[in-house]
mmCIF file of C-alpha atoms in Angstrom:
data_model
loop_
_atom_site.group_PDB
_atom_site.id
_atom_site.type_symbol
_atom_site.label_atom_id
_atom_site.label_comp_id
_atom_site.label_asym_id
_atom_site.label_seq_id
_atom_site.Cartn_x
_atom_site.Cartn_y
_atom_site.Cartn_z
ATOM 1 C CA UNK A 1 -10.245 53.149 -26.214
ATOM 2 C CA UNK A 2 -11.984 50.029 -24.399
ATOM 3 C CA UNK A 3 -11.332 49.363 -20.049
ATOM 4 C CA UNK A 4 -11.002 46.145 -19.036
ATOM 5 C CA UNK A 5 -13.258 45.741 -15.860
ATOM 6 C CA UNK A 6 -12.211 42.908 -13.397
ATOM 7 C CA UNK A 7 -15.481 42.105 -11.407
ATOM 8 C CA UNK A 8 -15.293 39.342 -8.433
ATOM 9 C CA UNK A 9 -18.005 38.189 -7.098
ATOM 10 C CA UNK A 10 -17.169 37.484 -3.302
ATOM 11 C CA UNK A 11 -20.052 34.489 -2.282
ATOM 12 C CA UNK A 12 -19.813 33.218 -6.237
ATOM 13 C CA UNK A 13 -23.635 34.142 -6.899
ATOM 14 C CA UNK A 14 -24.842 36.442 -9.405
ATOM 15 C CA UNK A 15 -27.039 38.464 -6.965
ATOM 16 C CA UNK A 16 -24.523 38.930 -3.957
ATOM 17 C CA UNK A 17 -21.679 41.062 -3.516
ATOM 18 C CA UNK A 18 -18.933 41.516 -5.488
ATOM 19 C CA UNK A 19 -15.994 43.700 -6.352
ATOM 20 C CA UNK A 20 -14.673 45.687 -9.323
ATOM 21 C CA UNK A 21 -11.808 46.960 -10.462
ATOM 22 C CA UNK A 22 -10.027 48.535 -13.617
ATOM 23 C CA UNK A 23 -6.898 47.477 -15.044
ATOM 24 C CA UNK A 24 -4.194 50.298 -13.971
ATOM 25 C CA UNK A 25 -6.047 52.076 -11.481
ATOM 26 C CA UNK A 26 -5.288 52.456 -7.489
ATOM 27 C CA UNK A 27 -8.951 52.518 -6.644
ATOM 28 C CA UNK A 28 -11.334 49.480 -6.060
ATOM 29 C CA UNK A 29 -15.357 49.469 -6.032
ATOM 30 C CA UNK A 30 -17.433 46.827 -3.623
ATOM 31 C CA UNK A 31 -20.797 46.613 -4.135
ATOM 32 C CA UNK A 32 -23.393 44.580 -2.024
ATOM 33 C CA UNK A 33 -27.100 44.686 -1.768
ATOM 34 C CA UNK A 34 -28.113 45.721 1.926
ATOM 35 C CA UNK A 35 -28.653 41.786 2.902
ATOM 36 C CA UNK A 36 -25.466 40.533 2.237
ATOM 37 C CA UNK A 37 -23.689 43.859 3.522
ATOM 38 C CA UNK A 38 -22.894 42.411 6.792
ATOM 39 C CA UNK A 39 -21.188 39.174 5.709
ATOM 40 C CA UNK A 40 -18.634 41.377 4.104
ATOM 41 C CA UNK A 41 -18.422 43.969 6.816
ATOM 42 C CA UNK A 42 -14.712 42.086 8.089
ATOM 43 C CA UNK A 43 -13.244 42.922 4.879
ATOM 44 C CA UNK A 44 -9.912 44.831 4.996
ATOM 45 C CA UNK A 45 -11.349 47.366 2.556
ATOM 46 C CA UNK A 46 -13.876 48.766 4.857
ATOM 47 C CA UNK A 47 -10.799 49.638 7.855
ATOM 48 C CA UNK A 48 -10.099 52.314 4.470
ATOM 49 C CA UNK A 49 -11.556 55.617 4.082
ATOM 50 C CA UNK A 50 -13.611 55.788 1.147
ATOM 51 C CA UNK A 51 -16.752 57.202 -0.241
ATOM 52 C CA UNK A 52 -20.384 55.615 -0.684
ATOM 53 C CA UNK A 53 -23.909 55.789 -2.421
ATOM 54 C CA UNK A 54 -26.743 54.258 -0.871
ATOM 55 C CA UNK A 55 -29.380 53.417 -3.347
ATOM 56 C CA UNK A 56 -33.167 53.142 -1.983
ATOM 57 C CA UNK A 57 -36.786 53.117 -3.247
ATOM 58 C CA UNK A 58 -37.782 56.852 -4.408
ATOM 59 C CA UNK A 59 -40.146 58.558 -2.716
ATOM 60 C CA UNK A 60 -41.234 60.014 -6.003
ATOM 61 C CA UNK A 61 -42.283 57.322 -8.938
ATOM 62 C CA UNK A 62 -40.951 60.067 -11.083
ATOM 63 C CA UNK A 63 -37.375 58.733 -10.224
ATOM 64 C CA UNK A 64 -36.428 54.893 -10.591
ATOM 65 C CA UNK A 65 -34.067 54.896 -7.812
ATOM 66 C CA UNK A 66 -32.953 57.260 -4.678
ATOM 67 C CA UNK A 67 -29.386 57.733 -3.779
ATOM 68 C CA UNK A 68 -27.706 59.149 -0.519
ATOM 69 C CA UNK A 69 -23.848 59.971 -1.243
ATOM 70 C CA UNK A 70 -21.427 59.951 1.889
ATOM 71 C CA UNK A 71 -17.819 59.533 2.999
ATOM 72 C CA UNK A 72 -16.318 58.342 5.729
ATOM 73 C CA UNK A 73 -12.528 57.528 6.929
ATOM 74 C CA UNK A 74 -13.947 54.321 8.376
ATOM 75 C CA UNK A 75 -16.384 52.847 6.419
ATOM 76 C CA UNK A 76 -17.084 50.245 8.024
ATOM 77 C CA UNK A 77 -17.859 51.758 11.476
ATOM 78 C CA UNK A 78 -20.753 54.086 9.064
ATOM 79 C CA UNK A 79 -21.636 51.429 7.096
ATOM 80 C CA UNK A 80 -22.932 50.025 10.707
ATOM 81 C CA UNK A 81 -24.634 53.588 11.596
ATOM 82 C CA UNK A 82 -26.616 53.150 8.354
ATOM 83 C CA UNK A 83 -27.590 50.101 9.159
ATOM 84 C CA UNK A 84 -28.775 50.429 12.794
ATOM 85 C CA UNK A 85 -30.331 53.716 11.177
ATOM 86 C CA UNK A 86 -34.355 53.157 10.705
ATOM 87 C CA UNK A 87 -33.926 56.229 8.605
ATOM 88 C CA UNK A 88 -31.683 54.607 5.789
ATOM 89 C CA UNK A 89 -33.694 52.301 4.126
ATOM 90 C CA UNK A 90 -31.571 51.522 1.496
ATOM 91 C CA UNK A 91 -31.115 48.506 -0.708
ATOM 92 C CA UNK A 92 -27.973 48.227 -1.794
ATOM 93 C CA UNK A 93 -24.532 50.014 -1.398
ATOM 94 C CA UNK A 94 -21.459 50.754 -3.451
ATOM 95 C CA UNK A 95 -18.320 51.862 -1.651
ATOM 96 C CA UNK A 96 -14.813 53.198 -3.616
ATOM 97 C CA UNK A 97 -11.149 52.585 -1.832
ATOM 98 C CA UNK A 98 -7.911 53.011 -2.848
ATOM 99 C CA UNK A 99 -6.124 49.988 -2.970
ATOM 100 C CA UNK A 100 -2.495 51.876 -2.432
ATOM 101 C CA UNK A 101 -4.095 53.911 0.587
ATOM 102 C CA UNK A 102 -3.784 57.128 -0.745
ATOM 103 C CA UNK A 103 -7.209 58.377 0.039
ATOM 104 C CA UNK A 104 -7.083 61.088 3.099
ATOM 105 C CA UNK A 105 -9.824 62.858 4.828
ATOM 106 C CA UNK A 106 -9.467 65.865 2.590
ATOM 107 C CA UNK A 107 -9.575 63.606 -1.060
ATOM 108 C CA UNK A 108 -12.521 61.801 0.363
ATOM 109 C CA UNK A 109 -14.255 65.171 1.139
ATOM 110 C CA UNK A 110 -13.404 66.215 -1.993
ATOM 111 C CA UNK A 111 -14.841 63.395 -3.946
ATOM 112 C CA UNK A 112 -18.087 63.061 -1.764
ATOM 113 C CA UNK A 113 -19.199 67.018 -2.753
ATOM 114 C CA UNK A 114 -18.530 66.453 -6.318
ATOM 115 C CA UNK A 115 -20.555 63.348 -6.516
ATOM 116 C CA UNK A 116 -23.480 65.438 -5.474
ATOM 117 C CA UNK A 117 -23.070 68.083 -7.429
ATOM 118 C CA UNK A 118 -23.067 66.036 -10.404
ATOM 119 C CA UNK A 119 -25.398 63.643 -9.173
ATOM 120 C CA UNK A 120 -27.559 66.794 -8.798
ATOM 121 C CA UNK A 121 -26.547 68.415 -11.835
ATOM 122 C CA UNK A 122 -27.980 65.252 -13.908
ATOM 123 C CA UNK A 123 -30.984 65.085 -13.053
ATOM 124 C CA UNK A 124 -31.857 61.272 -13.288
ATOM 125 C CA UNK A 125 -32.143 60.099 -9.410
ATOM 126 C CA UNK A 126 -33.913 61.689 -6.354
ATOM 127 C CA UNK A 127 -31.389 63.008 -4.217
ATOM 128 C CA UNK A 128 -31.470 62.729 -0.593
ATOM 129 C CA UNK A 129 -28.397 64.570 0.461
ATOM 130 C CA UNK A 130 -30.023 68.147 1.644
ATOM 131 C CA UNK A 131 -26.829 70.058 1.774
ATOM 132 C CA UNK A 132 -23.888 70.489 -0.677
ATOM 133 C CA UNK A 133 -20.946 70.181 1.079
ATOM 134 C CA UNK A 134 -18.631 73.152 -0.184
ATOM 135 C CA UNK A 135 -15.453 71.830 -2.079
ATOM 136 C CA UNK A 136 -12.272 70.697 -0.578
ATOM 137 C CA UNK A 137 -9.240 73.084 -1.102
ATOM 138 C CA UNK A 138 -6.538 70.582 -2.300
ATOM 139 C CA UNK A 139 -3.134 70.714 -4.619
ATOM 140 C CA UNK A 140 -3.383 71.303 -8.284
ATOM 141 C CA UNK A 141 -1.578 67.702 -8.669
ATOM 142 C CA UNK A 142 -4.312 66.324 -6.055
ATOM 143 C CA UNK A 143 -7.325 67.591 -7.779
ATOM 144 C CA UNK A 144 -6.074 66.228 -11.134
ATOM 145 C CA UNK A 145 -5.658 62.966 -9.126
ATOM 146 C CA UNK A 146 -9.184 63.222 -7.635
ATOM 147 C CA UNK A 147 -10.894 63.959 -10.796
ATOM 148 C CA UNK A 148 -9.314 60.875 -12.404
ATOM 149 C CA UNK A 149 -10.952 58.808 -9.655
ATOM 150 C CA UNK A 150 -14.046 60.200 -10.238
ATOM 151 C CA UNK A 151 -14.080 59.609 -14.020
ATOM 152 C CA UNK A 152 -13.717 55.341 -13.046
ATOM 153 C CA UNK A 153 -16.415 55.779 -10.370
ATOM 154 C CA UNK A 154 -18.412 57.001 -13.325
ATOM 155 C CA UNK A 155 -18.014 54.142 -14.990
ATOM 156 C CA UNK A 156 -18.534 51.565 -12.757
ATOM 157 C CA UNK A 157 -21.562 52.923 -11.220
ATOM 158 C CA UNK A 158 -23.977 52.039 -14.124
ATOM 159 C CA UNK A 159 -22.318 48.530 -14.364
ATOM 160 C CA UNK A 160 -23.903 47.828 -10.866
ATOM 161 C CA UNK A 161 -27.038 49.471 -12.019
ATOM 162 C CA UNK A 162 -26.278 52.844 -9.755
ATOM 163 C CA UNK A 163 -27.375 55.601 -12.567
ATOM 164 C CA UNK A 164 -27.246 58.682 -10.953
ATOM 165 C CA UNK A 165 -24.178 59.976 -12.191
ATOM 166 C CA UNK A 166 -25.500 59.696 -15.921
ATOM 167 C CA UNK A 167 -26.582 62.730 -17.162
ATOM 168 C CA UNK A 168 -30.332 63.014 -18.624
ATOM 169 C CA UNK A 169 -29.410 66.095 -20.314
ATOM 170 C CA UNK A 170 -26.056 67.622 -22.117
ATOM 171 C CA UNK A 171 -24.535 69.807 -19.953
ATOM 172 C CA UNK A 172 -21.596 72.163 -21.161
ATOM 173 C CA UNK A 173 -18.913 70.270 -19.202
ATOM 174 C CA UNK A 174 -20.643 66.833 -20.901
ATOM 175 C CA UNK A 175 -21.350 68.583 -24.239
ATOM 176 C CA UNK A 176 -17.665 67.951 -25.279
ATOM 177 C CA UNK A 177 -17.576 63.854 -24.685
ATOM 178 C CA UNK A 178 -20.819 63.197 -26.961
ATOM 179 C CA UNK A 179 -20.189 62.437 -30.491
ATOM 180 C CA UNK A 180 -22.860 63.387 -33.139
ATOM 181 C CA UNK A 181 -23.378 60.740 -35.667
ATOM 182 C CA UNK A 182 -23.574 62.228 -39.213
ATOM 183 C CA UNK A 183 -23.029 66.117 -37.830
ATOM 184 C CA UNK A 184 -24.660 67.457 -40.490
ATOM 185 C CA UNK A 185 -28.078 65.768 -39.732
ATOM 186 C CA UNK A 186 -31.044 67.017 -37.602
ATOM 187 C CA UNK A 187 -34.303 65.388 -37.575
ATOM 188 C CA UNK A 188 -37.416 67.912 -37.173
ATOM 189 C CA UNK A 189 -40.825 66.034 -35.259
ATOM 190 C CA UNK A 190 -43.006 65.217 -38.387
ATOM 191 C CA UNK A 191 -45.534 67.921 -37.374
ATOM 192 C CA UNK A 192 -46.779 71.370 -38.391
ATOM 193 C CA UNK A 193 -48.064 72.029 -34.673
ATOM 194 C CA UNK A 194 -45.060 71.643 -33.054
ATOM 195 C CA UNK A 195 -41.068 72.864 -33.439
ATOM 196 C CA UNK A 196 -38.765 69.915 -31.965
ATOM 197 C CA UNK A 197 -35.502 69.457 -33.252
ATOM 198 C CA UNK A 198 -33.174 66.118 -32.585
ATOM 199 C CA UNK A 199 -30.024 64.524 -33.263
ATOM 200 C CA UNK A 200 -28.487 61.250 -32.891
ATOM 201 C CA UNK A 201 -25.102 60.587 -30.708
ATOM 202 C CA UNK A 202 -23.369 57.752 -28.904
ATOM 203 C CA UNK A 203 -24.867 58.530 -25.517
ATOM 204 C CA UNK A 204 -28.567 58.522 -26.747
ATOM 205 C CA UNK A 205 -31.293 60.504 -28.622
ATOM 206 C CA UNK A 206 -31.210 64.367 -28.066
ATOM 207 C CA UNK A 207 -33.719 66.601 -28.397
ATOM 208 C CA UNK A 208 -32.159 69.945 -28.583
ATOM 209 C CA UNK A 209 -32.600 73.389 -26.495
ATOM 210 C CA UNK A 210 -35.715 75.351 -27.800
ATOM 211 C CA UNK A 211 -37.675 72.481 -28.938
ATOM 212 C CA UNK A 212 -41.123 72.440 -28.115
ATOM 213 C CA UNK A 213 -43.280 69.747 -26.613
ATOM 214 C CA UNK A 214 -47.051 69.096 -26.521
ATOM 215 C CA UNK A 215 -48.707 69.950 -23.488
ATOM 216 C CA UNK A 216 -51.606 67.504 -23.730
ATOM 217 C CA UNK A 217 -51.418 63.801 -23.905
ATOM 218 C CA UNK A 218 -53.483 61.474 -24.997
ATOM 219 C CA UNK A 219 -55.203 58.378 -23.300
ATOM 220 C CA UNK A 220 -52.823 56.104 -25.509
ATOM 221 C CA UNK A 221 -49.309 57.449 -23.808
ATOM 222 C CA UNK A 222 -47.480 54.680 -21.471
ATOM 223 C CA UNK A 223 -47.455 55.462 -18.186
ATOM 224 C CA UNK A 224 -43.645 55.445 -18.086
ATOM 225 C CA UNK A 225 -43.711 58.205 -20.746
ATOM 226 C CA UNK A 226 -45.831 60.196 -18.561
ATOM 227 C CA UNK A 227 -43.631 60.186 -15.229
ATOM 228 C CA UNK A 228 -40.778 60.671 -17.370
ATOM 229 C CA UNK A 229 -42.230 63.937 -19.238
ATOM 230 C CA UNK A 230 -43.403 64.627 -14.987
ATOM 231 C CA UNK A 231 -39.817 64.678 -14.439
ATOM 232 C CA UNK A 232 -38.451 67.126 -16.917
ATOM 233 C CA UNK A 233 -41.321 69.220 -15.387
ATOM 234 C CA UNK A 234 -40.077 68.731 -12.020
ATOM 235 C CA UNK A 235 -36.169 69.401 -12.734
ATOM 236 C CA UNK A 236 -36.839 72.189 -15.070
ATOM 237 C CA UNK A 237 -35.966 70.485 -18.395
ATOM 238 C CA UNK A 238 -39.591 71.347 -19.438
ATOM 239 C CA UNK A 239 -41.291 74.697 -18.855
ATOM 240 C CA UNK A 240 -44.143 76.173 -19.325
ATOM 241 C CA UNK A 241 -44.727 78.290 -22.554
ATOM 242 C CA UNK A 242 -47.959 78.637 -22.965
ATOM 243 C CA UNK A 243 -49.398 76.547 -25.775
ATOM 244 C CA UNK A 244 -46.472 74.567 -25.116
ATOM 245 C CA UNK A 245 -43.657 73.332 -23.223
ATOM 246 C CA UNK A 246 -40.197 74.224 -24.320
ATOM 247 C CA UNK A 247 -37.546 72.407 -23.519
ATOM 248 C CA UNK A 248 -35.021 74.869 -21.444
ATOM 249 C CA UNK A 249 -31.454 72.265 -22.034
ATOM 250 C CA UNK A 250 -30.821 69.541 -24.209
ATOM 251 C CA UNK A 251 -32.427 66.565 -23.339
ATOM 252 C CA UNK A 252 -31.138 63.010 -23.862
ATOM 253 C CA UNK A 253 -33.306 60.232 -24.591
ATOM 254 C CA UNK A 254 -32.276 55.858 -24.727
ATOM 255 C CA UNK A 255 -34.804 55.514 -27.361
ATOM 256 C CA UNK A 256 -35.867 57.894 -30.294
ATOM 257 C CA UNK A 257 -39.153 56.468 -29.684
ATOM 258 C CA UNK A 258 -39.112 57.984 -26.479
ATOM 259 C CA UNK A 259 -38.213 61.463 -27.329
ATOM 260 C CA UNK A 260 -40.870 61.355 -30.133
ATOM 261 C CA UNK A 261 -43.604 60.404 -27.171
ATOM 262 C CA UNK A 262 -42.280 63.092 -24.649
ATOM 263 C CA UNK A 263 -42.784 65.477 -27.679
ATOM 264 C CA UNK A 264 -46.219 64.884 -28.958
ATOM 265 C CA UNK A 265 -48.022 63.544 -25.985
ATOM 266 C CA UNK A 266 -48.848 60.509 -27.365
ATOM 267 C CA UNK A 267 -47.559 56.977 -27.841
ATOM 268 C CA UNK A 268 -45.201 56.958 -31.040
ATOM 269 C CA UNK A 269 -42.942 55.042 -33.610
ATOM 270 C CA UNK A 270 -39.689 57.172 -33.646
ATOM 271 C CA UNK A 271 -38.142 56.075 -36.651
ATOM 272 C CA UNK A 272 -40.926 57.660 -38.627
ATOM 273 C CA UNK A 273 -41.870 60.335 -36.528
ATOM 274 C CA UNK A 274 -38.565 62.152 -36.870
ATOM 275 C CA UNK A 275 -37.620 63.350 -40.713
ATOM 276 C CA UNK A 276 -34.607 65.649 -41.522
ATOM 277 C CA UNK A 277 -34.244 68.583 -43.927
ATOM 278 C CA UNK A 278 -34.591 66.437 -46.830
ATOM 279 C CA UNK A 279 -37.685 64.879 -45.777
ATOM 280 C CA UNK A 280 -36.439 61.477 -45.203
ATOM 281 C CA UNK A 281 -37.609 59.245 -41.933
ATOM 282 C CA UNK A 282 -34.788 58.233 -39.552
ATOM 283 C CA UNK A 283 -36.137 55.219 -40.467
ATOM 284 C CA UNK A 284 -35.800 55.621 -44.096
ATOM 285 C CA UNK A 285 -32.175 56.837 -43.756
ATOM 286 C CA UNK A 286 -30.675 53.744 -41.350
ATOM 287 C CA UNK A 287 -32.311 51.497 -44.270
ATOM 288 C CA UNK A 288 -30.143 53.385 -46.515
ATOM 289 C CA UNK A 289 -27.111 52.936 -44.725
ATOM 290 C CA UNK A 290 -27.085 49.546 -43.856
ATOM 291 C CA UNK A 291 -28.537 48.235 -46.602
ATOM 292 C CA UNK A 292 -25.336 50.075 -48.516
ATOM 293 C CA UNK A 293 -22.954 48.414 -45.687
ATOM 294 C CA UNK A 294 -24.468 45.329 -46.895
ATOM 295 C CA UNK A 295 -23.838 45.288 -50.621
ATOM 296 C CA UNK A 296 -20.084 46.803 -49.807
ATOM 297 C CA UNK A 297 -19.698 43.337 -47.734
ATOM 298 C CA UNK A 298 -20.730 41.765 -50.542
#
């Protein structure tokens, strides 16, 4: 079922503030990159309690962005201490209200150490929060209540280009919300050396638990293909197996391009790279099926 996202943008330019909200629920995002932030700062919404993610260059060039997660019962008066803070050079900021007020000290606690934990758990930004705050004890009615908030700060995080909720692998709380298209279909890597399994879903390319990925790559490989295979070193997604790596979880990919590169070493066309039990190319079998849509249309 589709959301319908209401997104304002407060000085009427496609590069300044804005806010965003979803049709039927008490919360409210407002995001701002750090140079407007103080224009807004008078806004009613920041008097609210709240919570926050900073967003700021990484450190590592394995990472595309670096996020710092906080709360605050005033976020305007932290907002401030960020920004008179030398230490926080961030970028740009997304904050989350409720419209109806009823965020309290303990929800926004709550919130704040599960947004780390999952921001943690997915492995896609560098995290700069060093400790995990421990959780919140709330009501069974309050936590159901929480965890609803959290599912539309999910979702408007990646429409302002904050990604470090979004899982990079399938986790077993995730596992149930991807959908396999054709379930019965797993591509193998179109290579004797190597065993690397895949399938396709709705949130991306996955290359399953077990596979196994080259070690060496070749002078040909991008260099975003390198600091991405870096990363799944780093986090653990890759290990070390001797001739090869093996890939410990499964791992999602945007592009089956991508996970064929990560897998050999090398730069590669995914569509022909990958072949299932039959033999067939993925790209051999999406000619197949739309080329069938298209003489049923007919």
């Amino acid at each position: 079922m589709g959301k319908k996202l209401t997104i304002f943008l407060v000085d009427g330019t496609e590069v300044g503030p804005r806010t965003i909200e979803i049709g039927n629920w008490s919360g409210k995002a407002l995001y701002s990159p750090r140079s407007s932030l103080v224009k807004i700062l008078d806004r009613s919404e920041f008097d609210r309690p709240g919570v926050y993610l900073l967003k700021s260059t990484p450190n590592n060039s394995n990472y595309n962005e670096r996020i710092y997660i906080g709360e605050a019962e005033k976020l305007r008066k932290r907002l401030k201490q960020h920004l008179a803070d030398s230490d926080k050079d961030f970028t740009e900021v997304v904050t989350f209200i409720s419209k109806d007020e009823m965020l309290t000290k303990s929800h926004i606690k709550y919130l704040e150490s599960r947004m780390i934990a999952l921001a943690k758990e997915a492995k896609t930004a560098e995290i700069d929060n060093i400790n995990q705050p421990e959780l919140t004890l709330l009501p069974e009615a309050d936590i159901s209540d929480m965890e609803y908030f959290l599912e539309q700060i999910k979702l408007i995080l990646p429409v302002v280009n904050f990604m470090s909720l979004v899982p990079s692998t399938v986790t077993p709380q995730t596992k149930e919300k991807f959908v396999q298209f054709n379930e019965s279909r797993v591509y193998q890597i179109k290579t004797k050396k190597l065993n690397a399994k895949l399938i396709e879903t709705d949130k991306g390319y996955v290359v399953l638990s077990g596979s196994e990925c080259s070690k060496q790559t070749s002078s040909s490989i991008s260099d975003g293909w390198v600091k991405l295979r870096s990363k799944l070193i780093e986090t653990g997604v890759l290990v070390d197996n001797g001739d090869c790596y093996i890939f410990t979880e499964d791992a999602i990919f945007s592009s089956i391009s991508a996970a064929a590169a990560i897998v050999l070493g090398r730069q590669a066309a995914g569509p022909v790279e990958w072949v299932d039990s039959g033999g067939k190319t993925y790209k051999q079998n999406q000619e197949n099926q739309f080329e069938s849509e298209v003489d049923d249309d007919n």
